[in-house]
Amino acid sequence: RALIAVDTAAQTGEEIYYYQDGEDEEHLERLQIIDELKQALVADDGQLFMTYQPKLNLINQQIDKVESLIRWKRTNGDWVSPELFIDLAEQSGLIVELTQWVVATVVKQVSNWLSEGLTMKAAINVSAQDIADDGFLPHLKQVLLDNNVPAQLITVELTERDMIENEAKGIAVLKALKALGVMISLDDYGVGQTSLGRLKMLPIDELKLDKVFILKLDESHQDQCIVHSTITLGHQLGFCVVAEGVENQPSLTLLQDMQCDYAQGYHLSRPLTATDFSDWLGRYHEVG
Ligand code: C2E
Ligand code: MG
Ligand code: MG
Ligand code: MG
């Protein structure tokens, strides 16, 4: 059964709790999802788990980074898409707790990889509220310390919208993250509101071109122009440029020709559990 779409624009974080029982089935379902999400976080019983999608280094053809992406399979067997439950978690404030769980889980995984002799950078998606939360940085620091993971192996991915919310504080936190050694990545670049002037101000290391420009890159002259000029701009500003949503070989070849630094997408691999990722990586190395 497909879950109902969420109308984010009409919602604020507080409002969601005001709906009365029976008033509106959709809102009830949202309340129920938030409640179940809260329980799933506390239980940590495998309903929530992380997947990892490789980012291919186009300069040396190595896999040295992954993006972590959360998955949720409810106890009733339904899959809930992250687009939907991350949105609900943001509206209800649960995102802070959820991100703490993600940070702990991913850092532990990076530490496990290190103990297997594998140095793998991992990106974590965070929201504006995480950056605004005073506990975020100390928690991350502590988790890195507890797991003996160098901050250099962690990247934080934020969208333009997340960066613009509460900009002054956001930039200060991002600078503190960078000072720690964490890399900052601007996610979904090109579909938000970042002016070129603001791009210059943001303390970022990586630019991730939104997949809308990449999915049909091989077929669209316009996308090719946009992508090529953004890669050039990104490089001139000193950023690493990543393309997400690479679904076919012609697009990958184009990105390579355009000197894009990293490619990520179904053509390479879907997001995988840690176990499946290890197997995939083994096969990738065998094929060479
Ligand atoms: P995102 O961070 O921009 O992640 C990229 C999305 O594109 C992921 O969707 C990924 O599975 C999908 N994708 C990757 N390659 C391809 C491709 O070749 N073609 C297509 N069509 N899609 C591709 P996913 O996993 O459903 O996540 C959606 C969004 O949910 C993410 O967008 C991110 O904003 C959010 N999200 C996911 N996991 C987390 C998390 O742990 N924490 C937070 N705060 N947000 C998360
Ligand atoms: Mg991302
Ligand atoms: Mg993205
Ligand atoms: Mg996104």
mmCIF file with all atom_site columns, C-alpha atoms in Angstrom, residues 63 118 120 272 274-288:
data_model
loop_
_atom_site.group_PDB
_atom_site.id
_atom_site.type_symbol
_atom_site.label_atom_id
_atom_site.label_alt_id
_atom_site.label_comp_id
_atom_site.label_asym_id
_atom_site.label_entity_id
_atom_site.label_seq_id
_atom_site.pdbx_PDB_ins_code
_atom_site.Cartn_x
_atom_site.Cartn_y
_atom_site.Cartn_z
_atom_site.occupancy
_atom_site.B_iso_or_equiv
_atom_site.pdbx_formal_charge
_atom_site.auth_seq_id
_atom_site.auth_comp_id
_atom_site.auth_asym_id
_atom_site.auth_atom_id
_atom_site.pdbx_PDB_model_num
ATOM 1  C CA . ILE A 1 63  ? 35.773 3.670  -4.604  1.00 0.00 ? 63  ILE A CA 1
ATOM 2  C CA . LEU A 1 118 ? 39.328 -0.599 4.500   1.00 0.00 ? 118 LEU A CA 1
ATOM 3  C CA . MET A 1 120 ? 36.229 4.427  3.367   1.00 0.00 ? 120 MET A CA 1
ATOM 4  C CA . LEU A 1 272 ? 23.472 -1.322 -0.344  1.00 0.00 ? 272 LEU A CA 1
ATOM 5  C CA . ALA A 1 274 ? 27.059 -2.838 4.659   1.00 0.00 ? 274 ALA A CA 1
ATOM 6  C CA . THR A 1 275 ? 27.283 -6.582 3.931   1.00 0.00 ? 275 THR A CA 1
ATOM 7  C CA . ASP A 1 276 ? 26.139 -6.210 0.320   1.00 0.00 ? 276 ASP A CA 1
ATOM 8  C CA . PHE A 1 277 ? 28.487 -3.258 -0.114  1.00 0.00 ? 277 PHE A CA 1
ATOM 9  C CA . SER A 1 278 ? 31.467 -5.399 0.973   1.00 0.00 ? 278 SER A CA 1
ATOM 10 C CA . ASP A 1 279 ? 30.488 -8.062 -1.578  1.00 0.00 ? 279 ASP A CA 1
ATOM 11 C CA . TRP A 1 280 ? 29.954 -5.454 -4.282  1.00 0.00 ? 280 TRP A CA 1
ATOM 12 C CA . LEU A 1 281 ? 33.332 -3.859 -3.540  1.00 0.00 ? 281 LEU A CA 1
ATOM 13 C CA . GLY A 1 282 ? 35.030 -7.253 -3.704  1.00 0.00 ? 282 GLY A CA 1
ATOM 14 C CA . ARG A 1 283 ? 33.516 -7.876 -7.149  1.00 0.00 ? 283 ARG A CA 1
ATOM 15 C CA . TYR A 1 284 ? 34.388 -4.333 -8.274  1.00 0.00 ? 284 TYR A CA 1
ATOM 16 C CA . HIS A 1 285 ? 38.042 -4.947 -7.394  1.00 0.00 ? 285 HIS A CA 1
ATOM 17 C CA . GLU A 1 286 ? 38.044 -8.366 -9.090  1.00 0.00 ? 286 GLU A CA 1
ATOM 18 C CA . VAL A 1 287 ? 36.682 -6.989 -12.339 1.00 0.00 ? 287 VAL A CA 1
ATOM 19 C CA . GLY A 1 288 ? 39.163 -4.114 -11.968 1.00 0.00 ? 288 GLY A CA 1
#
